[in-house]
XYZ file of C-alpha atoms in Angstrom:
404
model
C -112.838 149.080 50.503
C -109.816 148.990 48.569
C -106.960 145.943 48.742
C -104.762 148.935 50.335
C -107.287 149.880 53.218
C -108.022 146.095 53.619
C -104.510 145.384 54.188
C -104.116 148.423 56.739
C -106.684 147.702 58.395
C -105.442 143.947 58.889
C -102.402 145.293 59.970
C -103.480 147.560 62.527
C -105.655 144.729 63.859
C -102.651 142.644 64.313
C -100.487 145.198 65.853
C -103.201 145.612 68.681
C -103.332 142.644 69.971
C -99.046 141.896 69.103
C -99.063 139.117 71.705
C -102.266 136.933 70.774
C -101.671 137.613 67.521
C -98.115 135.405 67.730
C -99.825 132.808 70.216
C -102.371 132.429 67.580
C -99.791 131.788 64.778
C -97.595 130.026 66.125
C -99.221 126.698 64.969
C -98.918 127.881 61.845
C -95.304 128.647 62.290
C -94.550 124.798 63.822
C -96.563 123.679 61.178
C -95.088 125.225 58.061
C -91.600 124.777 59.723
C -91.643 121.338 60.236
C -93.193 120.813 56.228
C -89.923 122.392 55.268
C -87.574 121.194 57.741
C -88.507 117.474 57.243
C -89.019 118.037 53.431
C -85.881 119.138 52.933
C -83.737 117.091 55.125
C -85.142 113.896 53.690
C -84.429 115.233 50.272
C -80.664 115.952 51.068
C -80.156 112.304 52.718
C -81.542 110.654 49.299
C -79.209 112.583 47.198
C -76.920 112.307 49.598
C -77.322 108.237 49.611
C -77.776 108.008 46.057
C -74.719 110.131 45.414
C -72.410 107.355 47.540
C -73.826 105.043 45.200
C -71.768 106.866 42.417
C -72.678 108.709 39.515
C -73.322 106.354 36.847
C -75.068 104.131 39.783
C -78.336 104.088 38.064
C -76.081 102.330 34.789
C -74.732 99.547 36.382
C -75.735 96.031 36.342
C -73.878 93.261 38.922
C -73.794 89.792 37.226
C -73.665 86.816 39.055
C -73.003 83.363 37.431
C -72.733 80.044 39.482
C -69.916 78.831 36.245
C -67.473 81.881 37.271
C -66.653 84.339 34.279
C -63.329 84.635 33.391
C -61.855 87.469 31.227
C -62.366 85.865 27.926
C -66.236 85.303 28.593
C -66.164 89.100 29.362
C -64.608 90.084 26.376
C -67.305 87.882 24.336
C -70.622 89.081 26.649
C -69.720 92.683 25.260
C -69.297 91.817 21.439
C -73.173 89.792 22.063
C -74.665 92.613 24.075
C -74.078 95.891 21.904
C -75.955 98.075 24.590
C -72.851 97.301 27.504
C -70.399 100.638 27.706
C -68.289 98.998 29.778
C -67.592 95.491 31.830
C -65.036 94.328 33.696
C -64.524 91.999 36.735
C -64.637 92.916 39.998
C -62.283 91.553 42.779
C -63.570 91.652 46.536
C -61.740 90.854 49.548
C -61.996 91.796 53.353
C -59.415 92.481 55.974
C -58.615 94.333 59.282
C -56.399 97.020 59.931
C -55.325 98.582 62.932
C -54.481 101.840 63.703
C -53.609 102.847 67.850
C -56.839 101.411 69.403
C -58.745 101.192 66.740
C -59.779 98.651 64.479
C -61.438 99.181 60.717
C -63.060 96.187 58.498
C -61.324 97.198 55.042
C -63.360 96.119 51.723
C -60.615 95.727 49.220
C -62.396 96.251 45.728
C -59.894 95.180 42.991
C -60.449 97.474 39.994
C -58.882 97.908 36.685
C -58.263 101.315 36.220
C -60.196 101.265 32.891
C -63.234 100.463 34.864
C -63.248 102.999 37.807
C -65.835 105.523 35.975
C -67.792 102.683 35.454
C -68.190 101.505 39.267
C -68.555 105.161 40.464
C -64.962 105.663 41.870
C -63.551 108.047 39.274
C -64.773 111.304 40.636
C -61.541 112.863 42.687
C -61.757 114.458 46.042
C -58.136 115.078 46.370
C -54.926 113.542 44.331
C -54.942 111.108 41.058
C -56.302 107.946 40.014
C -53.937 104.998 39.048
C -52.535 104.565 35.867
C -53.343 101.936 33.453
C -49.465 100.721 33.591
C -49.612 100.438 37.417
C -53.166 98.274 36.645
C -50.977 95.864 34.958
C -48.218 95.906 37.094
C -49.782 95.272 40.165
C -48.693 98.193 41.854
C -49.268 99.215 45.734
C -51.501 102.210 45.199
C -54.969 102.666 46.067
C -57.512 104.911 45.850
C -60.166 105.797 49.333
C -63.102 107.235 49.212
C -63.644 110.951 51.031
C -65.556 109.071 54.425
C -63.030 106.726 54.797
C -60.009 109.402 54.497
C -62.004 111.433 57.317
C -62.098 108.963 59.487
C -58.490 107.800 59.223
C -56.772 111.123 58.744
C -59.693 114.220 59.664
C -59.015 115.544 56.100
C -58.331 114.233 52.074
C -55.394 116.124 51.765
C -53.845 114.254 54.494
C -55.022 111.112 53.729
C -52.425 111.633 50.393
C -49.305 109.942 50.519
C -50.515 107.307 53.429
C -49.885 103.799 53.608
C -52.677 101.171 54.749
C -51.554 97.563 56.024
C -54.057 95.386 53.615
C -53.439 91.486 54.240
C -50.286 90.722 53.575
C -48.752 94.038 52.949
C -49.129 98.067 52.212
C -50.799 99.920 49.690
C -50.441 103.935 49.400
C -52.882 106.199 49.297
C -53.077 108.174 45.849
C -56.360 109.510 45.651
C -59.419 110.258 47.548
C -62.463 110.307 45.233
C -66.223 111.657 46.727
C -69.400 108.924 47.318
C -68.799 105.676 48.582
C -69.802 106.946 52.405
C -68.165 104.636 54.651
C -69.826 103.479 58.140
C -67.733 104.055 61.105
C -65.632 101.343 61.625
C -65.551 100.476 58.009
C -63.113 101.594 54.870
C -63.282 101.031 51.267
C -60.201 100.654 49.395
C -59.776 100.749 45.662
C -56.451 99.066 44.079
C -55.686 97.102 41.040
C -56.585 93.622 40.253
C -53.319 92.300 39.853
C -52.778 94.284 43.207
C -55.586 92.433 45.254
C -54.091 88.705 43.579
C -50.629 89.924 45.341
C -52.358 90.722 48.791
C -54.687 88.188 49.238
C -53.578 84.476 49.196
C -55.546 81.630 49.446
C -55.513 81.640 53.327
C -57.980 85.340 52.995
C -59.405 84.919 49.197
C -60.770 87.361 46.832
C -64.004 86.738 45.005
C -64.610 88.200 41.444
C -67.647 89.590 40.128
C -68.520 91.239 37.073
C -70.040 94.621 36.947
C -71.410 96.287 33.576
C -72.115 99.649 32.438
C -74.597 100.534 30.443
C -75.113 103.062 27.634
C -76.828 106.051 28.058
C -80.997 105.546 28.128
C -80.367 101.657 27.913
C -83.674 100.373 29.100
C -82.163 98.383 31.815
C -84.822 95.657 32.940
C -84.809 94.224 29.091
C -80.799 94.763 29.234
C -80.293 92.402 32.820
C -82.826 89.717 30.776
C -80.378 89.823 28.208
C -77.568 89.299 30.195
C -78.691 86.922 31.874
C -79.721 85.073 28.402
C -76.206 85.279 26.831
C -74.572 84.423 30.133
C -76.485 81.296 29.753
C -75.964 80.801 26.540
C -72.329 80.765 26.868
C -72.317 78.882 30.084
C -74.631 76.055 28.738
C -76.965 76.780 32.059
C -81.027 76.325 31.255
C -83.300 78.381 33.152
C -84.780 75.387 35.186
C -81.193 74.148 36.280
C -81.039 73.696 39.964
C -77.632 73.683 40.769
C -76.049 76.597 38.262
C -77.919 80.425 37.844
C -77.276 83.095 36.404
C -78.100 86.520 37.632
C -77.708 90.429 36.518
C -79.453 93.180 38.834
C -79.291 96.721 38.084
C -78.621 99.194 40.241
C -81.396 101.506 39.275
C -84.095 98.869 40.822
C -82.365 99.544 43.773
C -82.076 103.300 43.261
C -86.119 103.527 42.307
C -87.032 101.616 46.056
C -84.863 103.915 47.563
C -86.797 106.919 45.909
C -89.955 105.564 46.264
C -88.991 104.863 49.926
C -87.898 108.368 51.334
C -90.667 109.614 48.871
C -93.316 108.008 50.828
C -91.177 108.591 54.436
C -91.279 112.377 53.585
C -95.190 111.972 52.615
C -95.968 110.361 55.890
C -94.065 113.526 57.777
C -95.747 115.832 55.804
C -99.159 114.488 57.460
C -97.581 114.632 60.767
C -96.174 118.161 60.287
C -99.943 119.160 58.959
C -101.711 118.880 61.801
C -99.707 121.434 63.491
C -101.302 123.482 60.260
C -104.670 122.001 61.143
C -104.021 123.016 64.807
C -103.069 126.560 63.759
C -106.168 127.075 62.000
C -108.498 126.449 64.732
C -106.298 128.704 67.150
C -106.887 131.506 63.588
C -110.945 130.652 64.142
C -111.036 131.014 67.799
C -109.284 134.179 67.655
C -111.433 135.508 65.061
C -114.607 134.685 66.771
C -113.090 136.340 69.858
C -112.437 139.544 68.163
C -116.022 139.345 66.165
C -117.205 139.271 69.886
C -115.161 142.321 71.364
C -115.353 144.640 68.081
C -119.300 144.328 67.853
C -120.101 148.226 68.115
C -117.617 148.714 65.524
C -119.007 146.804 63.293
C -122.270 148.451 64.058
C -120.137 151.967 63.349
C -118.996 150.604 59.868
C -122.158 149.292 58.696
C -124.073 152.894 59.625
C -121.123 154.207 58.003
C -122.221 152.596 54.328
C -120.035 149.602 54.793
C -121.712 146.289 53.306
C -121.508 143.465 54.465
C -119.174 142.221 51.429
C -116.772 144.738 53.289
C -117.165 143.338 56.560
C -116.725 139.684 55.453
C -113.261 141.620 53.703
C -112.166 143.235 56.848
C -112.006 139.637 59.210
C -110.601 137.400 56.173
C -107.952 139.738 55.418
C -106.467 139.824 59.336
C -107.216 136.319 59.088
C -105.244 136.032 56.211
C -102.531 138.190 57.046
C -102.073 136.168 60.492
C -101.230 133.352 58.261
C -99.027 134.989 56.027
C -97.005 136.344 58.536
C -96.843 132.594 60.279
C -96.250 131.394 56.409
C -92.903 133.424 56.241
C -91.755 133.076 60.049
C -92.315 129.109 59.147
C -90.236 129.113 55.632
C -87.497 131.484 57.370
C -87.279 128.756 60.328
C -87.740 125.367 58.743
C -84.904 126.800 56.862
C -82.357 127.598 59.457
C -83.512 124.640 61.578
C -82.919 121.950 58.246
C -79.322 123.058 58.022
C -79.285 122.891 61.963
C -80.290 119.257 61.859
C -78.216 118.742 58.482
C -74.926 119.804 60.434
C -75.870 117.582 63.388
C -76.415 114.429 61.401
C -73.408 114.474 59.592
C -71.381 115.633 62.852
C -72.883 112.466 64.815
C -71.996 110.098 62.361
C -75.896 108.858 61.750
C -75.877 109.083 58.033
C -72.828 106.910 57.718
C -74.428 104.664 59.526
C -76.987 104.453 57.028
C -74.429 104.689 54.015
C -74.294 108.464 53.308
C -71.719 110.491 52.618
C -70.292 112.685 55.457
C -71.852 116.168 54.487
C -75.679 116.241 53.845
C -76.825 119.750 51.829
C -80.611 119.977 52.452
C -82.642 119.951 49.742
C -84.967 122.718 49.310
C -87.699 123.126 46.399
C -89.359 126.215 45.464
C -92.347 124.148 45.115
C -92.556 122.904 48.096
C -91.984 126.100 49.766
C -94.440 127.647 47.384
C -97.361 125.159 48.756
C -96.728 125.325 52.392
C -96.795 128.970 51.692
C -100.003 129.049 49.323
C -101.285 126.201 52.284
C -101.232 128.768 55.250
C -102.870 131.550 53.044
C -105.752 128.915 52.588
C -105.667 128.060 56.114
C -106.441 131.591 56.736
C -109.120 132.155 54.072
C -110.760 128.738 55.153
C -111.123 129.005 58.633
C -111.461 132.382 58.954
C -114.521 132.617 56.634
C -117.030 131.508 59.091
C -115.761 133.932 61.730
C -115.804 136.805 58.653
C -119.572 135.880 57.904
C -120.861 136.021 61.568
C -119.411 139.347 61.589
C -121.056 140.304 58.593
C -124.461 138.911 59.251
C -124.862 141.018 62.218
C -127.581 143.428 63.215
C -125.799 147.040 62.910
C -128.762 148.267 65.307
C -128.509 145.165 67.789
C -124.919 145.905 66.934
C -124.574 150.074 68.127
C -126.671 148.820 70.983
C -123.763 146.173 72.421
C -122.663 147.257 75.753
């Protein structure tokens, strides 16, 4: 028989028994769904969480010295380490603002404007960045990141032009820039140094850090060692000191357990989601054996008719097959439509903020993993419809034309 009669005759199978024919796949259908659902959800949260880390998140290193740094010790850390792009100190400082019956934790992050691209909060939603001149002049602008201007005004556009009570007086909203995906109840502000020193006094302190960017394909574990070697250098702290340390992480340790993490949580749902497959196939068997059973004399008709048993074996793994192929593409065209469904309802309920996200999560779909799901319910249907093929084939076609 030729690929074009096999696949008629699959066809025409199917079409005669329409109703257990989509009982029988829809195991498959669950199955390969839920693969490509899950898949793909997970992979739009981790871009979506590594994304609010900022785009040059994998570059940065946070140093932490017991002997705080001031300016000048910056200045000198990035003559001695050639492979820093950028460095700059970091002022933090937290506060409460009100708005009706609401309450928000602010995180003030005081931030040169020379050193926004390098702690991810240069990339503009909606309006500008501050100026160099207002850095220095300690002006009352600040920038908020697209979550927080959501929450506070429904829209970026709005959020322009707004002033936020910080401490012990305003700022104004200049520009909203994307990452940084705020947790209900919680804002992050960026504003000038000399801005944060103006707002905070001594009663509600800021506390400096320093935060480094790398250069491009800096190997960054042997670049935080060195850090941490010059910081000590220049701080006269010895490794075995037990009241001062000295400390630079990078962010991309941080990124690679978060990779590894979903990587292994989308493995482990991938199992789950398989035994739907595995479920599916036996429901493929059972209906093959059934209709081995009920199409005995016509077997017996095909073999006295010259088919071989190479045909036969053909004939069952084909409508085997084509069950799964038609579960294969029902399953691809649903996981789809049901990842964006649950895409749209985590970022409506506010869950991914909750875990750090930003607002809108954009499912990530891979050709490859559609391609194996796909290639996985074709096998499904080769594999467990092979025994029912072969106990067609190996029949008597006298015992067969005899069947009553």
């Amino acid at each position: 028989m030729s690929a074009r009669d096999l696949i008629q005759e699959a066809l025409h199978s199917l079409e005669a028994n329409k109703g257990r024919s989509l009982l029988t796949i829809l195991g498959i259908v669950i199955g390969i769904a839920s693969v490509i659902a899950m898949t793909s959800l997970i992979g739009g949260i981790q871009n979506s969480l590594v994304n609010s880390l900022g785009l040059n998140a994998a570059r940065m290193v946070q140093i932490y010295s017991s002997q705080e740094l001031t300016d000048s010790d910056v200045q000198k850390l990035q003559k001695l380490v050639p492979q820093i792009e950028q460095i700059g100190i970091v002022d933090s400082a937290y506060t409460e603002y009100k708005t009706g019956d609401k309450s928000y934790t602010v995180m003030a992050q005081g931030v040169d404007s020379d050193m926004l691209d390098a702690v991810g909060a240069s990339k503009l939603v909606a309006g500008r960045t501050y100026t160099e001149v207002e850095s220095k002049a300690g002006s009352r602008v600040a920038l908020i990141s697209r979550g927080g201007a959501d929450q506070l005004y429904g829209n970026e556009q709005d959020a322009l032009g707004k002033t936020i009570k910080v401490s012990n007086g305003e700022v104004q909203i200049v520009g909203v820039i994307d990452g940084g995906g705020d947790s209900m109840g919680s804002l992050t502000l960026y504003m000038p140094r000399e801005t944060i020193s103006g707002l905070f006094g001594d009663e509600n302190p800021s506390f400096p850090s320093v935060t480094a960017l790398a250069a491009e394909g800096t190997d960054m574990d042997e670049l935080c060692k060195t850090i941490e070697s010059k910081v000590r250098a220049m701080k006269g702290i010895t490794e075995d000191d037990e009241y001062d340390s000295v400390s630079a992480t990078s962010m991309k340790s941080a990124i690679d357990a978060l990779n590894s993490f979903m990587g292994a949580f989308s493995l482990i749902m991938g199992a789950v989601a398989s035994i739907s497959l595995l479920v599916g196939g036996i429901g493929i068997m059972n209906m093959m054996l059934t209709n081995v059973t009920e199409r005995i004399r016509e077997i017996g008709i095909r073999r006295a008719l010259g088919a071989s048993r190479r045909d036969i074996t053909a004939q069952f793994l084909a409508e085997s097959s084509a069950l799964c192929v038609t579960g294969g593409l029902l399953g691809v065209l649903i996981g789809y439509l049901l990842a964006w469904g649950l895409a749209m309802f985590a970022s409506g309920s506010g869950i991914l903020g909750e875990l750090g996200a930003s607002g809108q999560i954009t499912p990530s779909f891979s050709i490859a993993t559609v391609l194996l799901a796909f290639a996985v319910s074709v096998g499904i249907g080769v594999i467990f419809g092979f025994y029912p093929a072969r106990r067609a084939a190996k029949l008597n076609p006298v015992e067969c034309l005899r069947y009553q």
